[in-house]
PDB file of C-alpha atoms in Angstrom:
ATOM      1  CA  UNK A1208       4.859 -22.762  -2.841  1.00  0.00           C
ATOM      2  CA  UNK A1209       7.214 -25.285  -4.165  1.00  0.00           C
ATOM      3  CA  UNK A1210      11.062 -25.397  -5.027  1.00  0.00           C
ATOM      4  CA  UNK A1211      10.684 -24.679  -9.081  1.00  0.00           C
ATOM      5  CA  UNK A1212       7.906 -22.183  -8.402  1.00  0.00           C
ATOM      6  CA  UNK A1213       8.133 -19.270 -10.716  1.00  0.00           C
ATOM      7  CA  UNK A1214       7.369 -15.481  -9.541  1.00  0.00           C
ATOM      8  CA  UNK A1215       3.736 -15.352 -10.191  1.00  0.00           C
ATOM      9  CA  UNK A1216       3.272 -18.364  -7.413  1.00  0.00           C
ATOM     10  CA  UNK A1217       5.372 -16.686  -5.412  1.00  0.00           C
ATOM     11  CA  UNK A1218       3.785 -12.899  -5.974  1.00  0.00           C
ATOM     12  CA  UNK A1219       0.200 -14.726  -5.021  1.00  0.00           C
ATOM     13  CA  UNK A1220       1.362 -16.063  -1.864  1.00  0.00           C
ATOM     14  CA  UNK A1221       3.167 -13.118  -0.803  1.00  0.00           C
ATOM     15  CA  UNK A1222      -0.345 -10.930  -1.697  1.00  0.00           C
ATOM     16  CA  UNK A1223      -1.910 -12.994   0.977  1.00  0.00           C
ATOM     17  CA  UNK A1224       0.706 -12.579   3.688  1.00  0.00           C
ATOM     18  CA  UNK A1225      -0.122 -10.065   6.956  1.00  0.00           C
ATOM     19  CA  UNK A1226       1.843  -7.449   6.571  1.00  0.00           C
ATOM     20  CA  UNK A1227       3.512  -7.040  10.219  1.00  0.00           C
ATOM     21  CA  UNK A1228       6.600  -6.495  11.748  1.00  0.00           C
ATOM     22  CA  UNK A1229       9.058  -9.101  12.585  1.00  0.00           C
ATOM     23  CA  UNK A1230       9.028  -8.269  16.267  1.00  0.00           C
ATOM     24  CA  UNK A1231       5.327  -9.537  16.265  1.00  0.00           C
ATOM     25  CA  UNK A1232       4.918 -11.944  13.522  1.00  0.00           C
ATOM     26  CA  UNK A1233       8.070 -14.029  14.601  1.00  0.00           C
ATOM     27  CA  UNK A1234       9.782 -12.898  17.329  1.00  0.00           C
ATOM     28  CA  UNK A1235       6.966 -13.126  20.202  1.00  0.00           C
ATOM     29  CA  UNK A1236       5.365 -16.425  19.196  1.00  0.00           C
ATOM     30  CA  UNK A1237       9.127 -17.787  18.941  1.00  0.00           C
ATOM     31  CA  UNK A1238      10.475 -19.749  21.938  1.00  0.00           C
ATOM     32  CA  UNK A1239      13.936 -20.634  23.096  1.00  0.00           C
ATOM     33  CA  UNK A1240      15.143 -17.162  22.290  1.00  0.00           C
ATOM     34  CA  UNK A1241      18.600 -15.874  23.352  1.00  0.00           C
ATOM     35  CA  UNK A1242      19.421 -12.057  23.684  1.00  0.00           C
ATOM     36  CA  UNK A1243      23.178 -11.066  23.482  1.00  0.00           C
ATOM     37  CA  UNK A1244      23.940  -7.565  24.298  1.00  0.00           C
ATOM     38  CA  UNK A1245      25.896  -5.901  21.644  1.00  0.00           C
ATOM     39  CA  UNK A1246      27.172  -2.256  20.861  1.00  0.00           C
ATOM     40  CA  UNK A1247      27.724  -0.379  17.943  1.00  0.00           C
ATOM     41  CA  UNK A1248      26.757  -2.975  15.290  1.00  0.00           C
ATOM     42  CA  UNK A1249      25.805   0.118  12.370  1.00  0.00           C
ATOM     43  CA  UNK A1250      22.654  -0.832  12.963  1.00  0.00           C
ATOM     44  CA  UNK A1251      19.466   1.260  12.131  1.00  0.00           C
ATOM     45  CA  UNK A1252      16.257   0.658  11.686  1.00  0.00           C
ATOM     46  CA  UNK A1253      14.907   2.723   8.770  1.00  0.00           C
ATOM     47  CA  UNK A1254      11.209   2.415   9.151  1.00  0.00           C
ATOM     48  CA  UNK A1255      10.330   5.981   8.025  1.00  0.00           C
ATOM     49  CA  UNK A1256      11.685   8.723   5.324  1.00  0.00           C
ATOM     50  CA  UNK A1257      12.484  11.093   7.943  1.00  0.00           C
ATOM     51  CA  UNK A1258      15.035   8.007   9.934  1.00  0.00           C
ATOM     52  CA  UNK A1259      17.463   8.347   6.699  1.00  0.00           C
ATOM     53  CA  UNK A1260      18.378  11.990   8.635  1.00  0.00           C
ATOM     54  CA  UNK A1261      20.525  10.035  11.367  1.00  0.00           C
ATOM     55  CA  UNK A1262      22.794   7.628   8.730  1.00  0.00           C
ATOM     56  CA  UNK A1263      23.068  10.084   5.555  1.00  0.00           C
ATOM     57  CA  UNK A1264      25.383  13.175   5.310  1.00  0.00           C
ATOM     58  CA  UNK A1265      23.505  16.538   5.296  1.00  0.00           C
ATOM     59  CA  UNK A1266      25.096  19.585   4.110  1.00  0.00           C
ATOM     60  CA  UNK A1267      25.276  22.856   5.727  1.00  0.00           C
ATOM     61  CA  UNK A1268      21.524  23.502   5.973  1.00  0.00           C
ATOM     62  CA  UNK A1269      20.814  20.209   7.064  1.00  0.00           C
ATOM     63  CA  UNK A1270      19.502  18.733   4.123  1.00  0.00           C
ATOM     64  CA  UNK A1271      19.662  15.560   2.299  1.00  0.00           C
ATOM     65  CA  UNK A1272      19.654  14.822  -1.255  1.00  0.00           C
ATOM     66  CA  UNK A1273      18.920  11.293  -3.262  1.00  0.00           C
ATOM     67  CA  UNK A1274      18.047   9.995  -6.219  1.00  0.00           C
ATOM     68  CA  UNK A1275      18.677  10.687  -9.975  1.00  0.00           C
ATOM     69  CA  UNK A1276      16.817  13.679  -9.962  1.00  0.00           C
ATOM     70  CA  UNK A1277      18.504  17.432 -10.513  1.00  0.00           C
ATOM     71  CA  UNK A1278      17.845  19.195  -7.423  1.00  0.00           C
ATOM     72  CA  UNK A1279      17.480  23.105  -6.684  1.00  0.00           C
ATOM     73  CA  UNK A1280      17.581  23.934  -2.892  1.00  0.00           C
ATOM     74  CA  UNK A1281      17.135  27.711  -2.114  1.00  0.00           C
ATOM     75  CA  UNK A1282      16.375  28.808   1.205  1.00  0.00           C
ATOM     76  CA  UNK A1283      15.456  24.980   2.453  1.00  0.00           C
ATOM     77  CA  UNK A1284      16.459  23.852   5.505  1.00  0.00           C
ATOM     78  CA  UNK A1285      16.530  20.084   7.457  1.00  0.00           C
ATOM     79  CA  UNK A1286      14.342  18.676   3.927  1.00  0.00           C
ATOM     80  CA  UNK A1287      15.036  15.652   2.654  1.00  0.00           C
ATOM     81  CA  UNK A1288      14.181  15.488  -1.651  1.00  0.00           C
ATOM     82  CA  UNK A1289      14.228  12.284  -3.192  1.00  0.00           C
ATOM     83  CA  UNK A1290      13.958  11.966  -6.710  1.00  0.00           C
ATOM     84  CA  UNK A1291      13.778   8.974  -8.926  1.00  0.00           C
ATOM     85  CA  UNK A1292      12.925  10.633 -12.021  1.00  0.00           C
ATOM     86  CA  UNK A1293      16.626  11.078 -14.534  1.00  0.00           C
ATOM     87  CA  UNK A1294      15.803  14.131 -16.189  1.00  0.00           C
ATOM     88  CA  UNK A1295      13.228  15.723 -13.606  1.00  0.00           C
ATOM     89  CA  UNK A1296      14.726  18.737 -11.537  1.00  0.00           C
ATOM     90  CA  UNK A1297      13.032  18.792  -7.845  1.00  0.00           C
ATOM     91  CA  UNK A1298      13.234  22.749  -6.634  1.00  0.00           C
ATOM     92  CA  UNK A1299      12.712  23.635  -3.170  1.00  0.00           C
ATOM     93  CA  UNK A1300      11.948  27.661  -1.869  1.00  0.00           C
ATOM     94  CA  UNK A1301      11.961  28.739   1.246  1.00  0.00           C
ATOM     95  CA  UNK A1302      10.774  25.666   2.779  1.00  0.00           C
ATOM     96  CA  UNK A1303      12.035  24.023   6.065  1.00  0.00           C
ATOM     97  CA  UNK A1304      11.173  20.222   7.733  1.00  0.00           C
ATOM     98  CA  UNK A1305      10.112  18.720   4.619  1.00  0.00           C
ATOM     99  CA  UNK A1306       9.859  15.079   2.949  1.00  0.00           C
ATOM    100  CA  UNK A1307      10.147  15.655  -0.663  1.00  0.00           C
ATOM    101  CA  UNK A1308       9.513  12.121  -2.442  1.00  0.00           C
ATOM    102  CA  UNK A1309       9.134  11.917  -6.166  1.00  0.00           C
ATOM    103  CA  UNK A1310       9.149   8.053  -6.931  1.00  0.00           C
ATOM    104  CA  UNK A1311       7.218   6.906 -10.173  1.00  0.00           C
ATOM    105  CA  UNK A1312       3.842   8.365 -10.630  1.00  0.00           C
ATOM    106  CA  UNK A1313       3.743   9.838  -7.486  1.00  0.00           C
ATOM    107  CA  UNK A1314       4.817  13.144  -5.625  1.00  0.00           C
ATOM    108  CA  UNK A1315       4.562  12.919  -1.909  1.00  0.00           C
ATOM    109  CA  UNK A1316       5.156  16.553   0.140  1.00  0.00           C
ATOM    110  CA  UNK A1317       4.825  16.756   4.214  1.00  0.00           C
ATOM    111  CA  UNK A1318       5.992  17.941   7.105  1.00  0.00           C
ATOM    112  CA  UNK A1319       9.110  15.226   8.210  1.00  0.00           C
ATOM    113  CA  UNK A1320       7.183  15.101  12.046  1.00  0.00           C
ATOM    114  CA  UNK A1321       4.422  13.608   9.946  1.00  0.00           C
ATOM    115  CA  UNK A1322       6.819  11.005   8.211  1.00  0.00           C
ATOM    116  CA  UNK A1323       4.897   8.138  10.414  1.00  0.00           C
ATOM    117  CA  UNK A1324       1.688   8.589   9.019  1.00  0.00           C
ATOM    118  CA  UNK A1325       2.700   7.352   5.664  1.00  0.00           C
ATOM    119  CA  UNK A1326       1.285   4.253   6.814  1.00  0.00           C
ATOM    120  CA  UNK A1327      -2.130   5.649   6.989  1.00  0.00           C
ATOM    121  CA  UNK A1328      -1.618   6.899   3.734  1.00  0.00           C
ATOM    122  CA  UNK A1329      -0.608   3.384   2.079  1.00  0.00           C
ATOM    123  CA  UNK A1330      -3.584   2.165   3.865  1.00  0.00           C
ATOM    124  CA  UNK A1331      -6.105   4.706   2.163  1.00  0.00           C
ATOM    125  CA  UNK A1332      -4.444   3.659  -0.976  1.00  0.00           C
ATOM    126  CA  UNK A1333      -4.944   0.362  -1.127  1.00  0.00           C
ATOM    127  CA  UNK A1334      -8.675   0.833   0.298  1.00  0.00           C
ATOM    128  CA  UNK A1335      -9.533   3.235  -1.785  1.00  0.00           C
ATOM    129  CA  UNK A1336      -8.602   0.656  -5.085  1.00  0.00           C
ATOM    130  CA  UNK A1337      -5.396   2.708  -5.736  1.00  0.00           C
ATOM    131  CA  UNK A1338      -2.482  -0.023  -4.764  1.00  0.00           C
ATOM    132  CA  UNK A1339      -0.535   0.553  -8.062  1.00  0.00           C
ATOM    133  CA  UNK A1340       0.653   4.024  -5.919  1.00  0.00           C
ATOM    134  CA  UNK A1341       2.242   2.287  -2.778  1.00  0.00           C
TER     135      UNK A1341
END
């Protein structure tokens, strides 16, 4: 891809990439590599839904709400509800240790010690021929 190059070169290349972390895909073929110790930098690594539960506020049930949805929360406990959809209320009963993700044309309920797998679940996806839902 060239300087100039408009976003459909630049959406074809990037659809060929490996999708990996930086750790791998830079950092252990790189050489002459420094580490400098360093503390409290307000760094976190958000590489799952259920990670946004150590830098957002919770409130008294230990829950955390986002989005532009309306949200209902009765008897729920340490669940995170995301909502993307403006006029959509989300409404939670009696449930505790949830990820509750409504984002476009998909809803996406499980337990928050399964918020790793989600990885699997993009992978089925895109397998199974349905990449417009990742």
């Amino acid at each position: 891809v060239v300087s100039g190059a408009g976003p459909d070169e630049y959406a074809a290349v990037w659809s060929t990439l490996p999708t990996q972390t930086i750790d791998y895909g830079v950092m252990e073929h790189a050489g002459q590599v420094s580490v400098i110790p360093a503390d409290d930098l307000g760094w976190c690594d958000i590489g799952s839904w259920d990670r946004l539960f150590e830098i957002l506020a919770a409130d008294a049930s230990g829950n955390v709400a986002m989005g532009q949805s309306e949200r209902l929360m009765i008897d729920t406990r340490n669940t995170l509800v995301y909502g993307e959809g403006v006029g959509r209320l989300v409404v939670t009963l009696g449930v505790d240790d949830l990820l509750v993700i409504e984002a476009g044309d998909v809803l996406l309920v499980c337990p928050r010690d399964r918020a790793e797998d989600l990885r699997g679940v993009v992978e089925r996806l895109i397998s199974g021929g349905l990449a417009e839902y990742t």
